PDB file of C-alpha atoms (C1' of nucleotides) in Angstrom:
ATOM      1  CA  MET T   1      -6.244  32.487  -7.908  1.00  0.00           C
ATOM      2  CA  ASN T   2      -8.257  31.978  -4.778  1.00  0.00           C
ATOM      3  CA  TYR T   3      -7.454  29.165  -2.332  1.00  0.00           C
ATOM      4  CA  GLN T   4      -9.330  28.929   0.928  1.00  0.00           C
ATOM      5  CA  THR T   5      -9.603  26.428   3.734  1.00  0.00           C
ATOM      6  CA  PHE T   6     -12.417  25.865   6.194  1.00  0.00           C
ATOM      7  CA  GLN T   7     -12.583  24.033   9.491  1.00  0.00           C
ATOM      8  CA  PRO T   8     -14.885  21.038   9.931  1.00  0.00           C
ATOM      9  CA  HIS T   9     -17.755  20.520  12.334  1.00  0.00           C
ATOM     10  CA  GLN T  10     -16.775  19.346  15.821  1.00  0.00           C
ATOM     11  CA  ASP T  11     -18.016  15.820  15.265  1.00  0.00           C
ATOM     12  CA  LEU T  12     -15.813  15.499  12.203  1.00  0.00           C
ATOM     13  CA  GLU T  13     -12.661  17.299  13.241  1.00  0.00           C
ATOM     14  CA  ALA T  14     -10.975  14.081  14.316  1.00  0.00           C
ATOM     15  CA  LEU T  15     -11.335  12.709  10.817  1.00  0.00           C
ATOM     16  CA  VAL T  16     -11.407  15.724   8.523  1.00  0.00           C
ATOM     17  CA  SER T  17      -8.380  17.971   8.340  1.00  0.00           C
ATOM     18  CA  CYS T  18     -10.167  20.713   6.424  1.00  0.00           C
ATOM     19  CA  TYR T  19     -12.316  21.662   3.487  1.00  0.00           C
ATOM     20  CA  TRP T  20     -10.751  23.678   0.740  1.00  0.00           C
ATOM     21  CA  THR T  21     -11.733  25.490  -2.385  1.00  0.00           C
ATOM     22  CA  LEU T  22      -9.637  26.574  -5.293  1.00  0.00           C
ATOM     23  CA  GLU T  23     -10.774  28.933  -8.005  1.00  0.00           C
ATOM     24  CA  ILE T  24      -8.728  30.128 -10.949  1.00  0.00           C
ATOM     25  CA  PRO T  25     -10.195  32.071 -13.887  1.00  0.00           C
ATOM     26  CA  ALA T  26      -9.646  30.391 -17.242  1.00  0.00           C
ATOM     27  CA  GLU T  27      -7.370  33.173 -18.487  1.00  0.00           C
ATOM     28  CA  TYR T  28      -4.943  32.590 -15.606  1.00  0.00           C
ATOM     29  CA  SER T  29      -5.414  28.890 -15.675  1.00  0.00           C
ATOM     30  CA  ALA T  30      -2.067  27.350 -14.963  1.00  0.00           C
ATOM     31  CA  GLU T  31      -0.068  24.847 -16.892  1.00  0.00           C
ATOM     32  CA  ARG T  32       0.841  21.481 -15.475  1.00  0.00           C
ATOM     33  CA  GLN T  33       0.888  21.285 -11.686  1.00  0.00           C
ATOM     34  CA  ARG T  34       2.861  18.830  -9.670  1.00  0.00           C
ATOM     35  CA  ILE T  35       1.051  17.147  -6.802  1.00  0.00           C
ATOM     36  CA  VAL T  36       3.238  15.780  -4.020  1.00  0.00           C
ATOM     37  CA  PRO T  37       2.070  12.982  -1.701  1.00  0.00           C
ATOM     38  CA  ASP T  38       1.023  14.376   1.676  1.00  0.00           C
ATOM     39  CA  GLY T  39      -0.403  11.361   3.493  1.00  0.00           C
ATOM     40  CA  CYS T  40      -3.980  12.562   3.260  1.00  0.00           C
ATOM     41  CA  ILE T  41      -6.957  11.262   1.360  1.00  0.00           C
ATOM     42  CA  GLU T  42      -9.116  13.764  -0.446  1.00  0.00           C
ATOM     43  CA  MET T  43     -12.624  13.805  -1.771  1.00  0.00           C
ATOM     44  CA  ALA T  44     -12.964  16.358  -4.522  1.00  0.00           C
ATOM     45  CA  PHE T  45     -15.748  17.854  -6.586  1.00  0.00           C
ATOM     46  CA  ILE T  46     -14.808  19.524  -9.834  1.00  0.00           C
ATOM     47  CA  LEU T  47     -17.183  22.411 -10.346  1.00  0.00           C
ATOM     48  CA  GLY T  48     -15.339  24.153 -13.160  1.00  0.00           C
ATOM     49  CA  ASP T  49     -13.908  22.726 -16.363  1.00  0.00           C
ATOM     50  CA  ASP T  50     -12.411  19.251 -16.494  1.00  0.00           C
ATOM     51  CA  ILE T  51      -8.975  18.528 -15.105  1.00  0.00           C
ATOM     52  CA  LYS T  52      -6.438  16.268 -16.734  1.00  0.00           C
ATOM     53  CA  ARG T  53      -4.186  13.938 -14.849  1.00  0.00           C
ATOM     54  CA  TYR T  54      -1.100  12.811 -16.663  1.00  0.00           C
ATOM     55  CA  THR T  55      -0.441   9.090 -16.626  1.00  0.00           C
ATOM     56  CA  SER T  56       2.818   9.549 -18.495  1.00  0.00           C
ATOM     57  CA  GLN T  57       4.705  12.363 -20.188  1.00  0.00           C
ATOM     58  CA  ASP T  58       2.075  12.909 -22.874  1.00  0.00           C
ATOM     59  CA  GLU T  59      -0.842  10.702 -21.959  1.00  0.00           C
ATOM     60  CA  PHE T  60      -3.602  11.800 -19.632  1.00  0.00           C
ATOM     61  CA  ILE T  61      -7.045  10.979 -18.330  1.00  0.00           C
ATOM     62  CA  LEU T  62      -9.823  13.345 -17.349  1.00  0.00           C
ATOM     63  CA  GLN T  63     -10.468  13.124 -13.642  1.00  0.00           C
ATOM     64  CA  PRO T  64     -13.942  12.090 -12.517  1.00  0.00           C
ATOM     65  CA  ARG T  65     -15.894  15.167 -11.444  1.00  0.00           C
ATOM     66  CA  ALA T  66     -16.786  13.631  -8.093  1.00  0.00           C
ATOM     67  CA  MET T  67     -14.003  11.464  -6.772  1.00  0.00           C
ATOM     68  CA  VAL T  68     -11.767  10.282  -4.002  1.00  0.00           C
ATOM     69  CA  LEU T  69      -8.017  10.602  -4.309  1.00  0.00           C
ATOM     70  CA  GLY T  70      -6.335   7.892  -2.272  1.00  0.00           C
ATOM     71  CA  GLN T  71      -2.922   7.734  -0.698  1.00  0.00           C
ATOM     72  CA  THR T  72      -0.111   8.340  -3.129  1.00  0.00           C
ATOM     73  CA  LEU T  73       3.558   7.452  -2.892  1.00  0.00           C
ATOM     74  CA  ALA T  74       4.738   9.200  -6.026  1.00  0.00           C
ATOM     75  CA  PRO T  75       4.176  12.652  -7.489  1.00  0.00           C
ATOM     76  CA  PHE T  76       1.808  13.165 -10.385  1.00  0.00           C
ATOM     77  CA  CYS T  77       0.824  16.058 -12.620  1.00  0.00           C
ATOM     78  CA  ILE T  78      -2.536  17.604 -13.276  1.00  0.00           C
ATOM     79  CA  GLU T  79      -3.522  20.307 -15.738  1.00  0.00           C
ATOM     80  CA  PRO T  80      -6.700  22.356 -15.912  1.00  0.00           C
ATOM     81  CA  THR T  81      -8.481  22.532 -19.259  1.00  0.00           C
ATOM     82  CA  GLY T  82      -9.939  25.948 -18.467  1.00  0.00           C
ATOM     83  CA  TYR T  83     -11.742  27.479 -15.529  1.00  0.00           C
ATOM     84  CA  VAL T  84     -10.721  25.865 -12.248  1.00  0.00           C
ATOM     85  CA  ASN T  85     -13.269  25.579  -9.485  1.00  0.00           C
ATOM     86  CA  THR T  86     -12.813  22.771  -7.004  1.00  0.00           C
ATOM     87  CA  PHE T  87     -14.395  21.940  -3.690  1.00  0.00           C
ATOM     88  CA  ALA T  88     -12.612  19.293  -1.654  1.00  0.00           C
ATOM     89  CA  ILE T  89     -12.491  17.537   1.673  1.00  0.00           C
ATOM     90  CA  ARG T  90      -9.093  16.648   3.093  1.00  0.00           C
ATOM     91  CA  PHE T  91      -9.221  13.647   5.401  1.00  0.00           C
ATOM     92  CA  TYR T  92      -6.569  12.666   7.876  1.00  0.00           C
ATOM     93  CA  PRO T  93      -4.742   9.452   6.944  1.00  0.00           C
ATOM     94  CA  TYR T  94      -7.160   7.364   9.022  1.00  0.00           C
ATOM     95  CA  GLY T  95     -10.162   9.575   8.383  1.00  0.00           C
ATOM     96  CA  PHE T  96     -11.729   8.133   5.307  1.00  0.00           C
ATOM     97  CA  ALA T  97     -11.930   4.473   6.329  1.00  0.00           C
ATOM     98  CA  ASN T  98     -14.775   5.410   8.672  1.00  0.00           C
ATOM     99  CA  PHE T  99     -17.072   6.189   5.781  1.00  0.00           C
ATOM    100  CA  VAL T 100     -16.641   3.220   3.497  1.00  0.00           C
ATOM    101  CA  THR T 101     -16.232  -0.506   3.740  1.00  0.00           C
ATOM    102  CA  THR T 102     -13.857  -0.670   0.782  1.00  0.00           C
ATOM    103  CA  PRO T 103     -10.269  -1.471   1.812  1.00  0.00           C
ATOM    104  CA  ILE T 104      -8.474   1.873   1.550  1.00  0.00           C
ATOM    105  CA  GLU T 105      -5.540   0.195  -0.138  1.00  0.00           C
ATOM    106  CA  GLN T 106      -7.696  -0.119  -3.264  1.00  0.00           C
ATOM    107  CA  LEU T 107      -7.985   3.663  -3.482  1.00  0.00           C
ATOM    108  CA  ALA T 108      -4.240   4.254  -3.439  1.00  0.00           C
ATOM    109  CA  ASN T 109      -2.409   6.044  -6.242  1.00  0.00           C
ATOM    110  CA  LYS T 110      -5.471   6.904  -8.288  1.00  0.00           C
ATOM    111  CA  GLU T 111      -8.810   8.645  -8.266  1.00  0.00           C
ATOM    112  CA  THR T 112     -11.952   6.646  -7.661  1.00  0.00           C
ATOM    113  CA  PRO T 113     -15.338   7.958  -8.767  1.00  0.00           C
ATOM    114  CA  LEU T 114     -17.737   8.390  -5.873  1.00  0.00           C
ATOM    115  CA  THR T 115     -20.167   6.148  -7.694  1.00  0.00           C
ATOM    116  CA  SER T 116     -17.920   3.145  -7.088  1.00  0.00           C
ATOM    117  CA  LEU T 117     -17.906   3.807  -3.367  1.00  0.00           C
ATOM    118  CA  PHE T 118     -21.485   4.752  -2.614  1.00  0.00           C
ATOM    119  CA  ASP T 119     -24.917   3.977  -3.952  1.00  0.00           C
ATOM    120  CA  ALA T 120     -25.470   5.649  -7.332  1.00  0.00           C
ATOM    121  CA  SER T 121     -28.669   7.450  -6.363  1.00  0.00           C
ATOM    122  CA  ILE T 122     -27.053   8.814  -3.218  1.00  0.00           C
ATOM    123  CA  VAL T 123     -24.049  10.058  -5.172  1.00  0.00           C
ATOM    124  CA  ASN T 124     -26.266  11.690  -7.788  1.00  0.00           C
ATOM    125  CA  GLU T 125     -28.223  13.516  -5.143  1.00  0.00           C
ATOM    126  CA  LEU T 126     -25.044  14.567  -3.340  1.00  0.00           C
ATOM    127  CA  GLU T 127     -23.356  15.788  -6.484  1.00  0.00           C
ATOM    128  CA  ARG T 128     -26.433  17.711  -7.538  1.00  0.00           C
ATOM    129  CA  SER T 129     -26.652  19.406  -4.138  1.00  0.00           C
ATOM    130  CA  ILE T 130     -22.980  20.323  -4.200  1.00  0.00           C
ATOM    131  CA  ILE T 131     -23.194  21.788  -7.693  1.00  0.00           C
ATOM    132  CA  ASN T 132     -26.369  23.720  -7.030  1.00  0.00           C
ATOM    133  CA  ALA T 133     -25.288  25.089  -3.689  1.00  0.00           C
ATOM    134  CA  GLU T 134     -24.959  28.855  -3.665  1.00  0.00           C
ATOM    135  CA  ASP T 135     -21.680  29.073  -1.798  1.00  0.00           C
ATOM    136  CA  THR T 136     -19.007  27.126   0.022  1.00  0.00           C
ATOM    137  CA  LYS T 137     -20.837  27.395   3.307  1.00  0.00           C
ATOM    138  CA  GLN T 138     -23.782  25.548   1.840  1.00  0.00           C
ATOM    139  CA  ARG T 139     -21.516  22.972   0.228  1.00  0.00           C
ATOM    140  CA  ILE T 140     -19.869  22.278   3.545  1.00  0.00           C
ATOM    141  CA  ALA T 141     -23.292  21.865   5.132  1.00  0.00           C
ATOM    142  CA  VAL T 142     -24.258  19.392   2.398  1.00  0.00           C
ATOM    143  CA  ILE T 143     -21.113  17.314   2.664  1.00  0.00           C
ATOM    144  CA  GLU T 144     -21.179  17.309   6.456  1.00  0.00           C
ATOM    145  CA  LYS T 145     -24.719  16.043   6.467  1.00  0.00           C
ATOM    146  CA  PHE T 146     -23.645  13.324   4.050  1.00  0.00           C
ATOM    147  CA  LEU T 147     -20.577  12.379   6.081  1.00  0.00           C
ATOM    148  CA  LEU T 148     -22.319  12.397   9.438  1.00  0.00           C
ATOM    149  CA  GLU T 149     -25.065  10.195   8.050  1.00  0.00           C
ATOM    150  CA  ARG T 150     -22.524   7.698   6.797  1.00  0.00           C
ATOM    151  CA  LEU T 151     -20.210   7.760   9.770  1.00  0.00           C
ATOM    152  CA  ASN T 152     -20.044   4.201  10.989  1.00  0.00           C
ATOM    153  CA  GLU T 153     -21.218   3.831  14.539  1.00  0.00           C
ATOM    154  CA  GLN T 154     -18.511   1.466  15.639  1.00  0.00           C
ATOM    155  CA  SER T 155     -15.125   3.000  15.141  1.00  0.00           C
ATOM    156  CA  THR T 156     -13.651   0.967  12.310  1.00  0.00           C
ATOM    157  CA  ILE T 157     -10.158   2.221  12.944  1.00  0.00           C
ATOM    158  CA  ASP T 158      -8.453   0.112  15.530  1.00  0.00           C
ATOM    159  CA  THR T 159      -6.516   1.792  18.262  1.00  0.00           C
ATOM    160  CA  ILE T 160      -3.076   0.529  17.327  1.00  0.00           C
ATOM    161  CA  VAL T 161      -3.408   1.987  13.842  1.00  0.00           C
ATOM    162  CA  LYS T 162      -4.650   5.310  15.221  1.00  0.00           C
ATOM    163  CA  GLN T 163      -1.860   5.427  17.801  1.00  0.00           C
ATOM    164  CA  THR T 164       0.725   4.676  15.150  1.00  0.00           C
ATOM    165  CA  VAL T 165      -0.507   7.403  12.816  1.00  0.00           C
ATOM    166  CA  ASP T 166      -0.614   9.896  15.676  1.00  0.00           C
ATOM    167  CA  ALA T 167       2.896   8.934  16.738  1.00  0.00           C
ATOM    168  CA  LEU T 168       4.057   9.419  13.154  1.00  0.00           C
ATOM    169  CA  LEU T 169       2.336  12.783  12.900  1.00  0.00           C
ATOM    170  CA  THR T 170       3.705  14.132  16.165  1.00  0.00           C
ATOM    171  CA  SER T 171       7.212  12.898  15.422  1.00  0.00           C
ATOM    172  CA  ASN T 172       7.072  14.324  11.904  1.00  0.00           C
ATOM    173  CA  GLY T 173       7.361  10.829  10.543  1.00  0.00           C
ATOM    174  CA  THR T 174      10.551   9.890  12.340  1.00  0.00           C
ATOM    175  CA  ALA T 175       9.241   7.454  14.953  1.00  0.00           C
ATOM    176  CA  THR T 176      10.220   3.879  14.221  1.00  0.00           C
ATOM    177  CA  ILE T 177       7.598   1.165  14.222  1.00  0.00           C
ATOM    178  CA  THR T 178       9.431  -0.717  16.968  1.00  0.00           C
ATOM    179  CA  THR T 179       9.413   2.357  19.195  1.00  0.00           C
ATOM    180  CA  ILE T 180       5.734   2.969  18.644  1.00  0.00           C
ATOM    181  CA  LEU T 181       4.801  -0.619  19.432  1.00  0.00           C
ATOM    182  CA  LYS T 182       7.138  -0.765  22.430  1.00  0.00           C
ATOM    183  CA  GLU T 183       5.882  -3.508  24.685  1.00  0.00           C
ATOM    184  CA  ASP T 184       3.394  -4.848  22.185  1.00  0.00           C
ATOM    185  CA  LEU T 185       5.799  -6.116  19.579  1.00  0.00           C
ATOM    186  CA  SER T 186       3.575  -9.111  18.973  1.00  0.00           C
ATOM    187  CA  LYS T 187       1.125  -6.758  17.298  1.00  0.00           C
ATOM    188  CA  ARG T 188       3.564  -5.844  14.565  1.00  0.00           C
ATOM    189  CA  ARG T 189       2.112  -8.083  11.914  1.00  0.00           C
ATOM    190  CA  GLN T 190      -1.390  -7.087  12.882  1.00  0.00           C
ATOM    191  CA  LEU T 191      -0.535  -3.417  12.647  1.00  0.00           C
ATOM    192  CA  GLU T 192       0.879  -3.863   9.165  1.00  0.00           C
ATOM    193  CA  ARG T 193      -2.208  -5.694   7.954  1.00  0.00           C
ATOM    194  CA  ASN T 194      -4.702  -3.224   9.415  1.00  0.00           C
ATOM    195  CA  PHE T 195      -2.638  -0.238   8.382  1.00  0.00           C
ATOM    196  CA  LYS T 196      -2.800  -1.172   4.717  1.00  0.00           C
ATOM    197  CA  LYS T 197      -6.509  -1.825   4.928  1.00  0.00           C
ATOM    198  CA  GLN T 198      -7.380   1.357   6.822  1.00  0.00           C
ATOM    199  CA  ILE T 199      -4.730   3.835   5.717  1.00  0.00           C
ATOM    200  CA  GLY T 200      -3.848   2.492   2.289  1.00  0.00           C
ATOM    201  CA  VAL T 201      -0.080   2.372   2.640  1.00  0.00           C
ATOM    202  CA  SER T 202       2.368   0.788   5.074  1.00  0.00           C
ATOM    203  CA  PRO T 203       3.366   2.495   8.350  1.00  0.00           C
ATOM    204  CA  LYS T 204       6.888   3.250   7.185  1.00  0.00           C
ATOM    205  CA  GLN T 205       5.719   4.629   3.862  1.00  0.00           C
ATOM    206  CA  LEU T 206       3.344   7.022   5.604  1.00  0.00           C
ATOM    207  CA  GLY T 207       6.144   7.995   7.958  1.00  0.00           C
ATOM    208  CA  ARG T 208       8.399   8.814   5.057  1.00  0.00           C
ATOM    209  CA  VAL T 209       5.711  10.915   3.381  1.00  0.00           C
ATOM    210  CA  ILE T 210       5.125  12.822   6.629  1.00  0.00           C
ATOM    211  CA  ARG T 211       8.827  13.399   7.156  1.00  0.00           C
ATOM    212  CA  LEU T 212       9.210  14.740   3.639  1.00  0.00           C
ATOM    213  CA  GLN T 213       6.179  16.990   4.134  1.00  0.00           C
ATOM    214  CA  SER T 214       7.730  18.425   7.253  1.00  0.00           C
ATOM    215  CA  ALA T 215      10.921  19.173   5.374  1.00  0.00           C
ATOM    216  CA  LEU T 216       8.906  20.634   2.528  1.00  0.00           C
ATOM    217  CA  LYS T 217       7.091  22.969   4.891  1.00  0.00           C
ATOM    218  CA  MET T 218      10.393  24.187   6.222  1.00  0.00           C
ATOM    219  CA  LEU T 219      11.612  24.740   2.704  1.00  0.00           C
ATOM    220  CA  LEU T 220       8.510  26.636   1.621  1.00  0.00           C
ATOM    221  CA  ASN T 221       8.267  28.716   4.765  1.00  0.00           C
ATOM    222  CA  LYS T 222      11.855  29.803   4.125  1.00  0.00           C
ATOM    223  CA  GLU T 223      12.870  29.118   7.700  1.00  0.00           C
ATOM    224  CA  THR T 224      16.366  28.568   6.435  1.00  0.00           C
ATOM    225  CA  ASP T 225      17.999  28.575   3.047  1.00  0.00           C
ATOM    226  CA  SER T 226      20.362  25.758   3.858  1.00  0.00           C
ATOM    227  CA  LEU T 227      19.255  22.421   2.452  1.00  0.00           C
ATOM    228  CA  THR T 228      21.719  20.652   4.721  1.00  0.00           C
ATOM    229  CA  LYS T 229      20.117  22.261   7.753  1.00  0.00           C
ATOM    230  CA  ILE T 230      16.653  21.269   6.631  1.00  0.00           C
ATOM    231  CA  ALA T 231      17.834  17.721   6.106  1.00  0.00           C
ATOM    232  CA  TYR T 232      19.224  17.460   9.606  1.00  0.00           C
ATOM    233  CA  GLU T 233      16.329  19.210  11.295  1.00  0.00           C
ATOM    234  CA  SER T 234      13.893  16.895   9.546  1.00  0.00           C
ATOM    235  CA  ASP T 235      15.882  14.020  10.990  1.00  0.00           C
ATOM    236  CA  TYR T 236      17.412  12.751   7.801  1.00  0.00           C
ATOM    237  CA  PHE T 237      20.763  11.107   8.365  1.00  0.00           C
ATOM    238  CA  ASP T 238      22.386  13.438   5.886  1.00  0.00           C
ATOM    239  CA  GLN T 239      21.586  15.567   2.890  1.00  0.00           C
ATOM    240  CA  ALA T 240      22.048  12.673   0.491  1.00  0.00           C
ATOM    241  CA  HIS T 241      19.180  10.786   2.098  1.00  0.00           C
ATOM    242  CA  PHE T 242      17.055  13.902   2.074  1.00  0.00           C
ATOM    243  CA  ASN T 243      17.726  14.407  -1.621  1.00  0.00           C
ATOM    244  CA  LYS T 244      16.859  10.829  -2.395  1.00  0.00           C
ATOM    245  CA  ASP T 245      13.496  10.919  -0.639  1.00  0.00           C
ATOM    246  CA  PHE T 246      12.752  14.353  -2.007  1.00  0.00           C
ATOM    247  CA  LYS T 247      13.267  13.156  -5.546  1.00  0.00           C
ATOM    248  CA  GLU T 248      11.209  10.085  -4.967  1.00  0.00           C
ATOM    249  CA  PHE T 249       8.184  11.946  -3.617  1.00  0.00           C
ATOM    250  CA  THR T 250       8.307  15.171  -5.586  1.00  0.00           C
ATOM    251  CA  GLY T 251       9.940  13.983  -8.780  1.00  0.00           C
ATOM    252  CA  ILE T 252      12.628  16.667  -8.732  1.00  0.00           C
ATOM    253  CA  SER T 253      15.581  17.659  -6.599  1.00  0.00           C
ATOM    254  CA  PRO T 254      15.240  20.250  -3.810  1.00  0.00           C
ATOM    255  CA  THR T 255      17.139  22.947  -5.692  1.00  0.00           C
ATOM    256  CA  ALA T 256      15.152  22.350  -8.868  1.00  0.00           C
ATOM    257  CA  PHE T 257      11.984  22.494  -6.814  1.00  0.00           C
ATOM    258  CA  LEU T 258      12.961  25.804  -5.264  1.00  0.00           C
ATOM    259  CA  SER T 259      13.665  27.438  -8.582  1.00  0.00           C
ATOM    260  CA  ASN T 260      10.556  26.019 -10.179  1.00  0.00           C
ATOM    261  CA  GLU T 261       7.559  28.234 -10.800  1.00  0.00           C
ATOM    262  CA  GLN T 262       5.307  25.332  -9.946  1.00  0.00           C
ATOM    263  CA  MET T 263       6.201  26.005  -6.367  1.00  0.00           C
ATOM    264  CA  ALA T 264       3.757  28.857  -6.313  1.00  0.00           C
ATOM    265  CA  LEU T 265       0.745  26.594  -6.163  1.00  0.00           C
ATOM    266  CA  SER T 266       2.359  24.024  -3.905  1.00  0.00           C
ATOM    267  CA  THR T 267       3.114  26.745  -1.407  1.00  0.00           C
ATOM    268  CA  LEU T 268      -0.555  27.332  -0.887  1.00  0.00           C
ATOM    269  CA  PHE T 269      -1.264  23.815   0.183  1.00  0.00           C
ATOM    270  CA  TYR T 270       1.401  23.322   2.763  1.00  0.00           C
ATOM    271  CA  LYS T 271       1.000  26.230   5.120  1.00  0.00           C
TER     272      LYS T 271
ATOM    273  C1'  DA A   1      32.805  17.924   1.198  1.00  0.00           C
ATOM    274  C1'  DA A   2      30.771  14.817  -1.535  1.00  0.00           C
ATOM    275  C1'  DA A   3      30.546  10.017  -3.265  1.00  0.00           C
ATOM    276  C1'  DC A   4      30.903   5.412  -2.444  1.00  0.00           C
ATOM    277  C1'  DT A   5      30.204   1.207   0.021  1.00  0.00           C
ATOM    278  C1'  DA A   6      30.209  -2.573   3.528  1.00  0.00           C
ATOM    279  C1'  DG A   7      27.636  -4.129   7.197  1.00  0.00           C
ATOM    280  C1'  DC A   8      23.988  -3.762  10.201  1.00  0.00           C
ATOM    281  C1'  DT A   9      19.031  -2.964  11.551  1.00  0.00           C
ATOM    282  C1'  DC A  10      14.358  -2.429  10.345  1.00  0.00           C
ATOM    283  C1'  DG A  11      10.051  -3.054   7.937  1.00  0.00           C
ATOM    284  C1'  DG A  12       7.108  -5.686   4.592  1.00  0.00           C
ATOM    285  C1'  DC A  13       5.256  -9.747   3.640  1.00  0.00           C
ATOM    286  C1'  DG A  14       4.465 -14.827   2.771  1.00  0.00           C
ATOM    287  C1'  DT A  15       3.373 -18.603   5.368  1.00  0.00           C
ATOM    288  C1'  DC A  16       1.824 -21.549   8.951  1.00  0.00           C
ATOM    289  C1'  DA A  17      -0.315 -22.728  13.452  1.00  0.00           C
ATOM    290  C1'  DT A  18      -3.726 -21.627  16.543  1.00  0.00           C
ATOM    291  C1'  DA A  19      -7.750 -19.169  18.419  1.00  0.00           C
ATOM    292  C1'  DG A  20     -12.331 -17.490  18.204  1.00  0.00           C
TER     293       DG A  20
ATOM    294  C1'  DC V   1     -14.827 -19.296   8.105  1.00  0.00           C
ATOM    295  C1'  DT V   2     -11.893 -14.923   9.749  1.00  0.00           C
ATOM    296  C1'  DA V   3      -8.673 -12.952  13.040  1.00  0.00           C
ATOM    297  C1'  DT V   4      -4.450 -13.263  15.385  1.00  0.00           C
ATOM    298  C1'  DG V   5       0.395 -14.164  16.415  1.00  0.00           C
ATOM    299  C1'  DA V   6       4.958 -16.461  15.442  1.00  0.00           C
ATOM    300  C1'  DC V   7       8.712 -16.958  12.490  1.00  0.00           C
ATOM    301  C1'  DG V   8      11.894 -15.961   9.105  1.00  0.00           C
ATOM    302  C1'  DC V   9      13.457 -14.299   4.629  1.00  0.00           C
ATOM    303  C1'  DC V  10      15.131 -10.443   2.123  1.00  0.00           C
ATOM    304  C1'  DG V  11      15.091  -6.029   0.275  1.00  0.00           C
ATOM    305  C1'  DA V  12      14.872  -1.249   1.975  1.00  0.00           C
ATOM    306  C1'  DG V  13      16.777   1.907   4.908  1.00  0.00           C
ATOM    307  C1'  DC V  14      20.356   3.589   7.985  1.00  0.00           C
ATOM    308  C1'  DT V  15      24.961   4.151   9.701  1.00  0.00           C
ATOM    309  C1'  DA V  16      29.773   4.641   9.805  1.00  0.00           C
ATOM    310  C1'  DG V  17      33.469   4.232   7.878  1.00  0.00           C
ATOM    311  C1'  DT V  18      36.743   4.879   3.607  1.00  0.00           C
ATOM    312  C1'  DT V  19      37.924   6.947  -0.784  1.00  0.00           C
ATOM    313  C1'  DT V  20      37.918  10.476  -4.195  1.00  0.00           C
TER     314       DT V  20
END
DNA sequence: AAACTAGCTCGGCGTCATAG
DNA sequence: CTATGACGCCGAGCTAGTTT
């Protein structure tokens, strides 16, 4: 298994968190993997064999080979059908809205083929270039050219939304909406409306995802082995609340998660 | 300690009035 | 016509007890 991340070009670093690649030979190809919401939107290109996404216990769909994965609020499972080779772009929560006119809310909780977001001929050309590229470096060059070309001149993200996301990120998801808005409480409704359109989920929901992620990082980095401690340090009122959110976003309880082999892959993504 | 629960606050959202 | 802000309902989320 080979997972790597790469930093974006300067002009994109405000919007793109990183590029990443994952390669797993077919013989090691893992069983079902649990994907936990992390607040980010990803664009992914499947370069290896198809990947299944389970829609229920025993039903699945094959993911589009060039797609965007929107905000999610619940865990889901994917499973490789063979050789895994994926190239992906991880956008910050407000990153992707700058490249499309589609309301981001419509991308939430599912994968959307690139062809429904951009002109078909452009997508074909892009996909071809990505597939034919010799290495990741070239792929990054291709996608950056594409992104920079499409970057809307006028910043489509309004400042209140950006400020709110930043406040949520720096507070590990614990800042309350009222605190963030402070003197501008009249903007509350406006924030909610724009947030959904530009981020895809509500402010509080994103905050909860970020808070859980911060707890998850602590858990995976083995900073402490006490779940109670993690709960308090992540600013949960008590362990019960932590457990509840954990189950909601990951699908299993913290202890089950820790003992689960699936953790191996998750660990890679949350450094 | 953990589980339960009553009561409070906060956030999401429908709706309406007004502004641009 | 769309964008904005006010208002209020109500369910979600949080807190602080009380009970097991």
